[in-house]
Amino acid sequence: MSAPIDSILIVGGGTAGWMTAAALAHALPRGCTITLIESEEIGTVGVGEATIPPIRLFNDTLGIAEADFLRATRGSYKLGIEFVGWGRPDARYFHPFGTFGRPFDLVAVHQHWLAARAQGSAVPLDDLSMAWGAAKRGRFAAPLADPRSVASTFDYAYHFDAGLYARFLRDYAEARGVIRVEGRIAGAERDAQGGDVADVVLVDGRRFGADLFVDCSGFRGLLIEGALATGYEDWTHWLPCDRAVAAPSETDDDGLTPFTRSTVRAAGWQWRIPLQHRTGNGYVYSSAHVSDDEASATLVANIRGVRLGDPRVLRFVTGRRRLFWNRNVVAIGLASGFMEPLESTSIHLIQAGIAKLLAFFPSKTPDPLAVAEYNRVATAEFERIRDFLILHYKLNAGREEPMWRACAAMDVPDSLAVKIEHFRRAGRLIQRENDLFGAASWLAVHVGQGNLPQDGDPLLAHNGDTGASRQFVERLAAAIAGMADSMPRHAEWIAQIGGVHR
Ligand code: FAD
């Protein structure tokens, strides 16, 4: 066996840096020195509050109890995202975590829903989702394990203060031996012969070498781009938003909702993310279609609670590094690429990067085959998420503003076009490779944004009699409503685990 590595240097202490440090400290309890350099003066991006369910696996793996985590990060529960004005200006739909109902004979639930609709049923698809049943009533309880219960058919994630999460993970990592260095990095030096990164050099002259470098320096990509000039694939032609303006507010009248809200605006969309102590708000927009001042004014006009602080503009380029692992540098977090926050996927991509790094963990002589596989899988993960995000933009055809008209008319990647066409023809949900967002997620967006099938599943004609689908759908919706009514209020659930609520 080739010699194990002795040292890892993590550059950057945002959410990515401290998640990486905590996970590596947990996975490498001995024999490897882990150092993290960060600069308080530079700071972190400081937004990033909504997540998707796999975050629970990350915390569980590290042995972090949910109640401790939610208390430390002032977090709340998230059952999905409510989309307002997407598809049609007057429309609303929910992208739930979990499924729509339970499997019913051999035919997909949504095929029964389509048949029931044709039979005159007015039950919205959303009402077949347990997550929405609870979310719309402002209720929450942990899912049940019994697969026969509708209360087993949903999943959940969290809203939290990402700055507090990084702080929490810093304590975790330092307690397990991670060395934190405060200092501003001036640059990196490469090995004259091999070309690998040899040293990170601080402004005050200190130098830090390592066997492996993890670049968590944010959009700057100090090592992956600054030192190695890896290159960046720009996806702005598909995902036109390149800025966000953010401002927190006091909790508004809607209160501590167990879901994120995304509302369409003239040149993008606005998020609302409720935490225990405040609500996060932001307008994600295309700078080609609206100025920073106009975007800030729109955000301010649409914040319902008392604003806490001035709007802050952030700039980004949607896309990905051409390589995520280049030589002896692995880029994780914003240094690896960024897709706008529409489906709250960035913190998940940090987790996915860490999981792959552990799966392909190098020795002193890295295996090029493992590095290539890391890059292949990471590319596929980014592209699958990219397609899912583009779906929202492409199907938002009911708006007149120039940005939305351009989105409705744009050519989408072939990998997405085929999925849109399959659903449009017969409601078929096509999965290729390992899609982070499963069939229920795609279904929610197709139906929610008006891509309704022209025809149903031929299998349905051979299963059940006329009226069976309608009966099934109405019973399912009633079962979900009954179960949701029996759940505690979200705020009560949080108070019960020791959190604060209003
Ligand atoms: P950063 O937070 O930028 O951290 C970079 C670190 O590198 C800092 O510690 C900094 O001090 C250090 N550093 C940089 N340069 C130097 C230097 N020269 N010397 C020393 N140190 C240096 N994600 C989600 O999952 N959900 C969301 O809802 C969400 N919303 C978002 C909304 C917006 C508008 C944006 C822009 C992002 C959002 N994200 C979201 C993404 C999320 O914020 C990031 O993925 C996450 O915070 C990780 O950031 P990071 O650690 O990679 O970078």
Coordinates of C-alpha atoms and ligand atoms in Angstrom, one line a residue:
M1 CA 0.0 0.0 0.0
S2 CA 1.4 3.5 -0.8
A3 CA 2.1 5.8 2.1
P4 CA -0.8 7.6 3.7
I5 CA -0.9 11.4 3.6
D6 CA 0.3 13.2 6.7
S7 CA -1.2 16.7 6.2
I8 CA -4.3 18.4 4.8
L9 CA -4.6 22.2 4.5
I10 CA -8.1 23.7 4.1
V11 CA -8.1 27.2 2.7
G12 CA -11.2 29.1 3.9
G13 CA -13.5 28.9 6.9
G14 CA -17.0 29.5 5.5
T15 CA -19.7 26.8 5.6
A16 CA -17.6 24.7 3.1
G17 CA -14.3 25.0 5.1
W18 CA -15.8 24.1 8.5
M19 CA -18.0 21.3 7.1
T20 CA -14.9 19.8 5.4
A21 CA -12.8 20.3 8.6
A22 CA -15.4 18.7 10.8
A23 CA -16.0 15.7 8.5
L24 CA -12.3 15.1 7.9
A25 CA -11.6 15.3 11.7
H26 CA -14.3 12.7 12.2
A27 CA -13.0 10.4 9.4
L28 CA -9.3 10.7 10.2
P29 CA -9.0 10.5 14.0
R30 CA -5.2 9.9 13.8
G31 CA -2.2 10.1 11.7
C32 CA -3.0 13.3 9.7
T33 CA -2.7 16.9 10.6
I34 CA -5.6 19.0 9.5
T35 CA -5.1 22.8 9.3
L36 CA -7.6 25.5 8.3
I37 CA -6.7 29.0 7.3
E38 CA -9.3 31.8 7.3
S39 CA -9.5 35.5 7.4
E40 CA -12.0 37.3 9.7
E41 CA -11.2 40.5 7.8
I42 CA -12.4 38.9 4.5
G43 CA -15.3 37.2 6.1
T44 CA -17.8 34.7 4.5
V45 CA -20.7 35.0 2.0
G46 CA -23.0 35.0 5.0
V47 CA -26.2 33.8 3.3
G48 CA -27.2 30.2 2.7
E49 CA -30.0 29.3 5.0
A50 CA -32.2 26.7 3.2
T51 CA -31.2 23.0 2.7
I52 CA -32.4 19.7 1.4
P53 CA -33.0 16.5 3.3
P54 CA -29.5 14.8 2.9
I55 CA -28.1 17.4 5.4
R56 CA -29.6 15.2 8.1
L57 CA -27.3 12.4 7.0
F58 CA -24.3 14.7 7.3
N59 CA -25.2 15.7 10.9
D60 CA -26.0 12.1 11.8
T61 CA -22.7 10.8 10.5
L62 CA -20.9 13.3 12.6
G63 CA -23.0 12.3 15.6
I64 CA -24.6 15.8 15.9
A65 CA -28.0 15.6 17.6
E66 CA -30.8 17.5 15.8
A67 CA -31.9 19.4 18.9
D68 CA -28.3 20.7 19.6
F69 CA -27.9 21.6 16.0
L70 CA -31.2 23.6 15.8
R71 CA -30.5 25.4 19.0
A72 CA -27.0 26.4 17.9
T73 CA -28.1 27.6 14.5
R74 CA -31.5 29.1 15.4
G75 CA -32.9 26.7 12.8
S76 CA -36.3 25.6 11.8
Y77 CA -37.8 22.7 9.8
K78 CA -38.3 22.8 6.0
L79 CA -40.8 20.5 4.3
G80 CA -40.3 21.9 0.8
I81 CA -40.6 25.1 -1.2
E82 CA -43.8 27.0 -2.1
F83 CA -43.5 28.6 -5.6
V84 CA -45.6 31.7 -6.0
G85 CA -46.2 33.1 -9.5
W86 CA -44.1 30.4 -11.3
G87 CA -45.8 29.0 -14.4
R88 CA -48.6 31.6 -14.3
P89 CA -48.7 34.9 -12.4
D90 CA -51.6 33.8 -10.3
A91 CA -50.4 30.3 -9.7
R92 CA -48.9 28.6 -6.6
Y93 CA -47.5 25.2 -6.1
F94 CA -45.4 23.2 -3.6
H95 CA -42.2 21.3 -4.3
P96 CA -42.5 18.8 -1.4
F97 CA -39.8 16.7 0.3
G98 CA -41.1 13.1 0.0
T99 CA -43.6 11.6 -2.4
F100 CA -47.2 12.2 -3.6
G101 CA -49.1 9.5 -1.7
R102 CA -48.0 5.9 -1.6
P103 CA -47.8 3.5 -4.6
F104 CA -51.2 2.3 -5.7
D105 CA -51.3 -0.9 -7.7
L106 CA -48.9 -0.7 -10.6
V107 CA -49.7 2.7 -11.9
A108 CA -48.0 5.9 -10.7
V109 CA -50.1 8.1 -8.3
H110 CA -49.9 11.1 -10.6
Q111 CA -51.5 9.0 -13.4
H112 CA -54.5 8.4 -11.1
W113 CA -54.5 12.1 -10.4
L114 CA -54.6 12.9 -14.1
A115 CA -57.4 10.4 -14.6
A116 CA -59.3 11.8 -11.6
R117 CA -59.0 15.3 -13.0
A118 CA -60.5 14.1 -16.3
Q119 CA -63.3 12.5 -14.2
G120 CA -64.0 15.9 -12.7
S121 CA -62.0 15.8 -9.5
A122 CA -60.8 19.3 -8.3
V123 CA -58.2 18.0 -5.9
P124 CA -54.9 19.8 -6.6
L125 CA -51.8 17.6 -6.9
D126 CA -50.3 19.4 -3.9
D127 CA -53.0 17.9 -1.7
L128 CA -51.6 14.4 -2.4
S129 CA -48.4 15.4 -0.6
M130 CA -48.1 14.8 3.1
A131 CA -45.4 17.5 3.2
W132 CA -47.7 20.1 1.9
G133 CA -50.6 18.9 4.1
A134 CA -48.4 19.7 7.1
A135 CA -46.7 22.8 5.6
K136 CA -49.8 24.7 4.6
R137 CA -51.2 24.2 8.1
G138 CA -48.0 25.4 9.7
R139 CA -47.5 22.0 11.3
F140 CA -44.6 19.7 11.8
A141 CA -43.8 16.3 13.3
A142 CA -41.1 13.8 12.5
P143 CA -42.2 11.3 9.8
L144 CA -43.4 7.9 11.0
A145 CA -41.4 4.7 10.2
D146 CA -44.5 2.6 9.4
P147 CA -44.7 2.5 5.5
R148 CA -48.5 1.9 5.7
S149 CA -49.1 5.3 7.1
V150 CA -49.3 8.5 5.0
A151 CA -47.2 10.1 7.7
S152 CA -44.2 8.0 6.4
T153 CA -44.3 9.6 3.0
F154 CA -42.6 12.9 3.7
D155 CA -39.1 14.0 4.4
Y156 CA -37.6 17.2 5.8
A157 CA -34.6 19.5 5.9
Y158 CA -33.8 22.7 7.8
H159 CA -33.5 26.4 7.5
F160 CA -30.6 27.7 9.6
D161 CA -28.1 30.5 10.0
A162 CA -25.1 29.2 8.0
G163 CA -22.7 31.5 9.9
L164 CA -23.8 29.9 13.2
Y165 CA -23.5 26.4 11.6
A166 CA -19.9 27.2 10.6
R167 CA -19.2 28.4 14.2
F168 CA -20.8 25.2 15.6
L169 CA -18.7 23.0 13.3
R170 CA -15.6 24.9 14.2
D171 CA -16.0 24.0 17.8
Y172 CA -16.6 20.4 16.8
A173 CA -13.5 20.3 14.5
E174 CA -11.2 22.1 17.0
A175 CA -12.2 19.7 19.7
R176 CA -11.0 16.9 17.4
G177 CA -7.6 18.4 16.7
V178 CA -8.1 20.7 13.7
I179 CA -5.7 23.6 13.8
R180 CA -7.1 27.0 12.9
V181 CA -4.9 29.7 11.6
E182 CA -6.1 33.3 11.3
G183 CA -4.5 35.2 8.5
R184 CA -4.9 36.6 5.0
I185 CA -3.5 34.5 2.2
A186 CA -1.4 36.4 -0.4
G187 CA -1.2 33.4 -2.9
A188 CA 0.2 30.0 -3.4
E189 CA 3.5 28.6 -4.8
R190 CA 3.7 25.6 -7.1
D191 CA 6.3 22.9 -7.1
A192 CA 8.8 23.9 -9.9
Q193 CA 9.0 20.4 -11.3
G194 CA 5.7 18.6 -10.8
G195 CA 3.5 21.7 -10.8
D196 CA 1.4 20.7 -7.8
V197 CA 0.7 23.4 -5.1
A198 CA 3.5 23.3 -2.7
D199 CA 2.8 26.2 -0.2
V200 CA 0.1 28.6 0.7
V201 CA 1.7 32.0 1.6
L202 CA 0.2 34.5 3.9
V203 CA 0.5 38.3 3.7
D204 CA 2.6 38.2 6.8
G205 CA 5.1 35.8 5.2
R206 CA 4.1 32.6 7.0
R207 CA 4.0 29.6 4.7
F208 CA 2.0 26.4 5.0
G209 CA 2.6 23.2 2.9
A210 CA 0.5 20.0 2.9
D211 CA 0.1 16.7 1.0
L212 CA -3.5 17.7 0.0
F213 CA -5.1 21.1 -0.3
V214 CA -8.9 21.7 -0.1
D215 CA -9.8 25.0 -1.6
C216 CA -12.8 26.4 0.3
S217 CA -12.0 30.0 -0.4
G218 CA -15.3 30.8 -1.9
F219 CA -15.9 32.5 -5.3
R220 CA -12.3 33.5 -5.4
G221 CA -11.0 30.0 -5.8
L222 CA -7.6 31.0 -4.5
L223 CA -5.9 27.6 -5.3
I224 CA -8.1 25.9 -7.9
E225 CA -8.2 29.1 -10.1
G226 CA -5.7 31.5 -8.6
A227 CA -2.8 29.0 -8.5
L228 CA -3.9 26.3 -11.0
A229 CA -6.0 28.3 -13.6
T230 CA -8.4 25.4 -13.9
G231 CA -11.0 27.3 -15.9
Y232 CA -14.8 27.8 -15.4
E233 CA -17.8 26.7 -17.4
D234 CA -20.3 29.6 -17.5
W235 CA -24.0 28.6 -17.5
T236 CA -25.5 32.1 -17.4
H237 CA -27.1 31.6 -20.9
W238 CA -29.4 29.0 -19.2
L239 CA -29.6 30.4 -15.7
P240 CA -29.6 34.2 -16.3
C241 CA -29.6 35.4 -12.6
D242 CA -26.1 36.6 -11.6
R243 CA -26.8 38.7 -8.5
A244 CA -28.7 38.7 -5.3
V245 CA -29.6 41.4 -2.9
A246 CA -30.3 40.1 0.6
A247 CA -31.8 41.6 3.8
P248 CA -33.1 39.9 6.9
S249 CA -36.2 41.0 8.7
E250 CA -38.0 40.4 11.9
T251 CA -40.4 37.5 11.8
D252 CA -43.4 38.6 9.7
D253 CA -47.1 37.8 9.9
D254 CA -46.7 34.5 8.2
G255 CA -44.5 33.5 11.1
L256 CA -42.3 30.4 11.4
T257 CA -43.6 28.5 8.4
P258 CA -42.0 25.1 7.9
F259 CA -41.2 25.8 4.3
T260 CA -39.2 28.2 2.0
R261 CA -41.1 30.5 -0.3
S262 CA -39.9 31.6 -3.8
T263 CA -41.9 34.4 -5.5
V264 CA -41.4 35.4 -9.1
R265 CA -40.3 39.0 -9.7
A266 CA -39.8 40.9 -13.0
A267 CA -36.1 39.8 -13.4
G268 CA -35.8 36.9 -11.1
W269 CA -37.3 35.7 -7.9
Q270 CA -37.4 36.5 -4.2
W271 CA -36.8 34.0 -1.3
R272 CA -38.3 34.0 2.2
I273 CA -36.7 31.8 4.7
P274 CA -38.0 31.7 8.3
L275 CA -35.5 31.1 11.2
Q276 CA -36.3 31.1 14.9
H277 CA -35.0 34.7 15.4
R278 CA -35.5 36.3 12.0
T279 CA -36.6 35.8 8.4
G280 CA -34.1 35.7 5.6
N281 CA -35.1 37.6 2.4
G282 CA -33.4 38.0 -0.9
Y283 CA -34.0 38.9 -4.6
V284 CA -32.0 36.8 -7.0
Y285 CA -31.9 38.7 -10.3
S286 CA -30.4 39.2 -13.7
S287 CA -28.2 42.3 -13.8
A288 CA -28.8 42.5 -17.6
H289 CA -32.5 43.2 -16.8
V290 CA -32.6 45.2 -13.6
S291 CA -30.1 47.5 -11.8
D292 CA -28.9 46.9 -8.3
D293 CA -30.8 49.9 -7.1
E294 CA -34.1 48.8 -8.6
A295 CA -33.6 45.2 -7.3
S296 CA -32.9 46.6 -3.8
A297 CA -36.0 48.8 -4.0
T298 CA -38.1 45.8 -5.1
L299 CA -36.8 43.7 -2.3
V300 CA -37.4 46.3 0.3
A301 CA -40.9 46.9 -1.0
N302 CA -41.7 43.2 -0.7
I303 CA -40.3 42.5 2.8
R304 CA -43.3 42.2 5.1
G305 CA -41.6 42.2 8.5
V306 CA -39.5 45.0 10.0
R307 CA -36.2 45.1 8.0
L308 CA -33.0 44.4 10.0
G309 CA -30.1 46.1 8.2
D310 CA -29.5 47.5 4.7
P311 CA -29.8 45.3 1.6
R312 CA -26.5 43.7 0.6
V313 CA -25.7 42.9 -3.1
L314 CA -23.8 39.7 -3.9
R315 CA -22.5 38.9 -7.4
F316 CA -21.9 35.4 -8.9
V317 CA -21.5 33.6 -12.1
T318 CA -23.6 30.4 -12.4
G319 CA -21.5 27.5 -13.5
R320 CA -18.7 25.1 -12.5
R321 CA -15.0 24.6 -12.5
R322 CA -13.8 22.6 -15.4
L323 CA -12.1 20.3 -12.9
F324 CA -13.2 19.9 -9.2
W325 CA -10.1 18.0 -8.3
N326 CA -7.0 19.3 -10.1
R327 CA -3.5 18.0 -9.1
N328 CA -3.3 18.0 -5.3
V329 CA -6.2 20.5 -4.9
V330 CA -9.9 19.6 -4.4
A331 CA -12.3 22.5 -4.6
I332 CA -15.4 22.4 -2.3
G333 CA -18.1 24.9 -1.9
L334 CA -18.3 28.1 -3.9
A335 CA -14.7 27.6 -5.0
S336 CA -16.0 24.6 -7.0
G337 CA -18.9 26.5 -8.7
F338 CA -22.2 27.9 -7.9
M339 CA -25.8 27.4 -9.0
E340 CA -28.2 30.0 -7.8
P341 CA -30.1 29.2 -4.6
L342 CA -33.5 28.4 -6.2
E343 CA -33.5 24.8 -5.0
S344 CA -31.2 25.3 -2.0
T345 CA -28.5 23.0 -3.4
S346 CA -25.2 24.7 -2.5
I347 CA -24.7 23.4 1.0
H348 CA -25.7 20.0 -0.3
L349 CA -23.0 20.2 -3.0
I350 CA -20.5 20.8 -0.2
Q351 CA -21.7 17.6 1.5
A352 CA -21.5 15.7 -1.8
G353 CA -17.9 17.0 -2.4
I354 CA -16.9 15.8 1.1
A355 CA -18.5 12.4 0.6
K356 CA -16.7 11.9 -2.7
L357 CA -13.4 13.1 -1.2
L358 CA -13.7 10.4 1.5
A359 CA -14.8 7.8 -1.1
F360 CA -11.7 8.5 -3.3
F361 CA -9.4 9.5 -0.4
P362 CA -5.8 9.8 -1.7
S363 CA -2.5 8.4 -0.5
K364 CA 0.8 10.2 -1.0
T365 CA 0.7 9.0 -4.6
P366 CA -2.8 10.0 -5.9
D367 CA -4.5 7.6 -8.3
P368 CA -5.4 9.4 -11.5
L369 CA -8.2 6.9 -12.1
A370 CA -9.8 8.0 -8.7
V371 CA -9.3 11.7 -9.5
A372 CA -11.0 11.2 -12.9
E373 CA -13.9 9.4 -11.3
Y374 CA -14.3 12.2 -8.7
N375 CA -14.5 14.7 -11.5
R376 CA -16.9 12.7 -13.6
V377 CA -19.3 12.2 -10.7
A378 CA -19.1 15.8 -9.6
T379 CA -19.8 17.0 -13.1
A380 CA -22.8 14.8 -13.4
E381 CA -24.1 16.0 -10.0
F382 CA -23.8 19.7 -11.1
E383 CA -25.4 19.0 -14.5
R384 CA -28.4 17.2 -13.0
I385 CA -29.1 20.0 -10.6
R386 CA -28.5 22.6 -13.4
D387 CA -31.1 20.9 -15.6
F388 CA -33.6 20.8 -12.7
L389 CA -33.1 24.6 -12.1
I390 CA -33.4 25.4 -15.8
L391 CA -36.7 23.5 -15.9
H392 CA -38.2 26.2 -13.6
Y393 CA -37.0 29.0 -15.9
K394 CA -38.0 27.3 -19.1
L395 CA -41.6 26.5 -17.9
N396 CA -42.2 30.0 -16.5
A397 CA -43.9 31.0 -19.8
G398 CA -46.8 33.0 -18.4
R399 CA -44.8 36.3 -17.9
E400 CA -44.4 39.2 -20.2
E401 CA -41.1 40.7 -18.9
P402 CA -38.1 40.4 -21.3
M403 CA -36.1 38.1 -19.1
W404 CA -38.9 35.6 -18.7
R405 CA -39.8 35.8 -22.4
A406 CA -36.2 35.0 -23.2
C407 CA -36.2 32.0 -20.8
A408 CA -39.4 30.6 -22.3
A409 CA -37.8 30.8 -25.7
M410 CA -34.3 29.5 -24.9
D411 CA -32.9 26.1 -26.1
V412 CA -32.3 23.9 -23.1
P413 CA -29.7 21.1 -22.8
D414 CA -30.7 17.9 -24.6
S415 CA -30.6 16.1 -21.2
L416 CA -33.4 18.3 -20.0
A417 CA -35.3 18.6 -23.3
V418 CA -35.9 14.8 -23.4
K419 CA -37.4 14.9 -19.9
I420 CA -39.7 17.8 -20.7
E421 CA -40.9 15.9 -23.8
H422 CA -41.5 12.6 -22.0
F423 CA -43.6 14.3 -19.4
R424 CA -45.5 16.4 -22.0
R425 CA -46.5 13.3 -24.0
A426 CA -47.7 10.8 -21.4
G427 CA -46.6 12.0 -18.0
R428 CA -43.5 9.8 -18.0
L429 CA -40.8 10.8 -15.4
I430 CA -37.5 9.9 -16.9
Q431 CA -34.5 9.4 -14.5
R432 CA -31.0 9.2 -15.9
E433 CA -27.9 8.7 -13.8
N434 CA -28.2 9.4 -10.1
D435 CA -30.6 12.3 -9.9
L436 CA -30.5 14.2 -6.6
F437 CA -34.1 15.3 -7.3
G438 CA -36.3 12.3 -7.7
A439 CA -39.5 11.7 -9.6
A440 CA -41.8 13.6 -7.1
S441 CA -39.6 16.8 -7.4
W442 CA -39.8 16.8 -11.2
L443 CA -43.5 16.0 -11.1
A444 CA -44.2 18.9 -8.8
V445 CA -42.5 21.4 -11.2
H446 CA -44.0 20.0 -14.4
V447 CA -47.5 20.0 -13.1
G448 CA -47.0 23.2 -11.0
Q449 CA -45.7 25.1 -14.0
G450 CA -48.3 23.9 -16.5
N451 CA -46.4 21.2 -18.5
L452 CA -49.4 18.9 -18.3
P453 CA -49.4 15.6 -20.2
Q454 CA -51.3 15.3 -23.5
D455 CA -52.0 11.6 -22.8
G456 CA -52.1 9.3 -19.8
D457 CA -50.3 6.0 -19.0
P458 CA -51.8 3.2 -21.3
L459 CA -51.4 0.8 -18.3
L460 CA -54.2 2.7 -16.5
A461 CA -56.7 1.5 -19.0
H462 CA -56.0 -2.1 -17.9
N463 CA -56.2 -1.3 -14.2
G464 CA -59.2 -0.3 -12.2
D465 CA -62.6 0.8 -13.4
T466 CA -63.9 4.2 -14.3
G467 CA -64.2 6.3 -11.1
A468 CA -61.5 4.3 -9.2
S469 CA -58.9 6.9 -9.7
R470 CA -61.1 9.7 -8.5
Q471 CA -62.1 7.7 -5.4
F472 CA -58.5 6.9 -4.7
V473 CA -57.3 10.5 -5.1
E474 CA -60.1 11.9 -2.9
R475 CA -59.5 9.3 -0.1
L476 CA -55.8 10.0 -0.2
A477 CA -56.3 13.7 0.1
A478 CA -58.6 13.2 3.0
A479 CA -56.2 10.9 4.8
I480 CA -53.4 13.4 4.5
A481 CA -55.6 16.3 5.7
G482 CA -56.7 14.2 8.7
M483 CA -53.1 13.3 9.6
A484 CA -51.9 16.9 9.1
D485 CA -54.6 18.2 11.4
S486 CA -53.3 16.0 14.2
M487 CA -49.7 17.3 14.0
P488 CA -48.4 19.9 16.4
R489 CA -47.7 23.4 15.3
H490 CA -44.2 23.9 13.9
A491 CA -43.4 26.6 16.5
E492 CA -44.6 24.2 19.3
W493 CA -42.4 21.4 17.9
I494 CA -39.3 23.7 18.0
A495 CA -40.1 25.0 21.5
Q496 CA -40.3 21.3 22.6
I497 CA -36.7 20.7 21.5
G498 CA -35.6 23.8 23.4
G499 CA -35.6 26.3 20.6
V500 CA -36.9 29.9 20.8
H501 CA -40.0 30.8 18.9
R502 CA -42.5 33.7 18.5
Ligands
FAD1 P1 -17.4 31.6 1.7 O1 -18.5 31.7 2.6 O2 -17.2 32.8 0.8 O3 -16.1 31.4 2.5 C1 -14.8 31.6 2.0 C2 -13.8 31.5 3.1 O4 -12.5 31.7 2.5 C3 -13.9 32.6 4.2 O5 -13.6 32.1 5.4 C4 -12.9 33.6 3.8 O6 -12.5 34.4 4.9 C5 -11.8 32.7 3.2 N1 -10.9 33.4 2.4 C6 -11.1 33.9 1.1 N2 -10.1 34.5 0.6 C7 -9.1 34.5 1.6 C8 -7.8 34.9 1.7 N3 -7.2 35.6 0.8 N4 -7.1 34.7 2.9 C9 -7.7 34.0 3.9 N5 -9.0 33.5 3.8 C10 -9.7 33.8 2.7 N6 -26.7 27.6 -0.1 C11 -27.7 26.8 0.3 O7 -27.4 25.6 0.5 N7 -28.9 27.3 0.6 C12 -29.2 28.6 0.3 O8 -30.4 28.9 0.6 C13 -28.2 29.4 -0.2 N8 -28.5 30.7 -0.5 C14 -27.6 31.5 -1.1 C15 -27.9 32.7 -1.6 C16 -26.9 33.5 -2.2 C17 -27.3 34.8 -2.8 C18 -25.6 33.0 -2.4 C19 -24.5 33.8 -3.0 C20 -25.3 31.8 -1.9 C21 -26.2 31.0 -1.3 N9 -25.9 29.7 -0.9 C22 -26.9 28.9 -0.4 C23 -24.6 29.2 -1.0 C24 -23.9 29.2 0.4 O9 -23.9 30.5 0.9 C25 -22.5 28.7 0.2 O10 -22.5 27.5 -0.5 C26 -21.9 28.4 1.5 O11 -22.0 29.5 2.4 C27 -20.4 28.0 1.3 O12 -19.7 29.1 1.0 P2 -18.1 28.9 1.0 O13 -17.7 28.4 2.4 O14 -17.7 28.0 -0.1 O15 -17.5 30.3 0.7

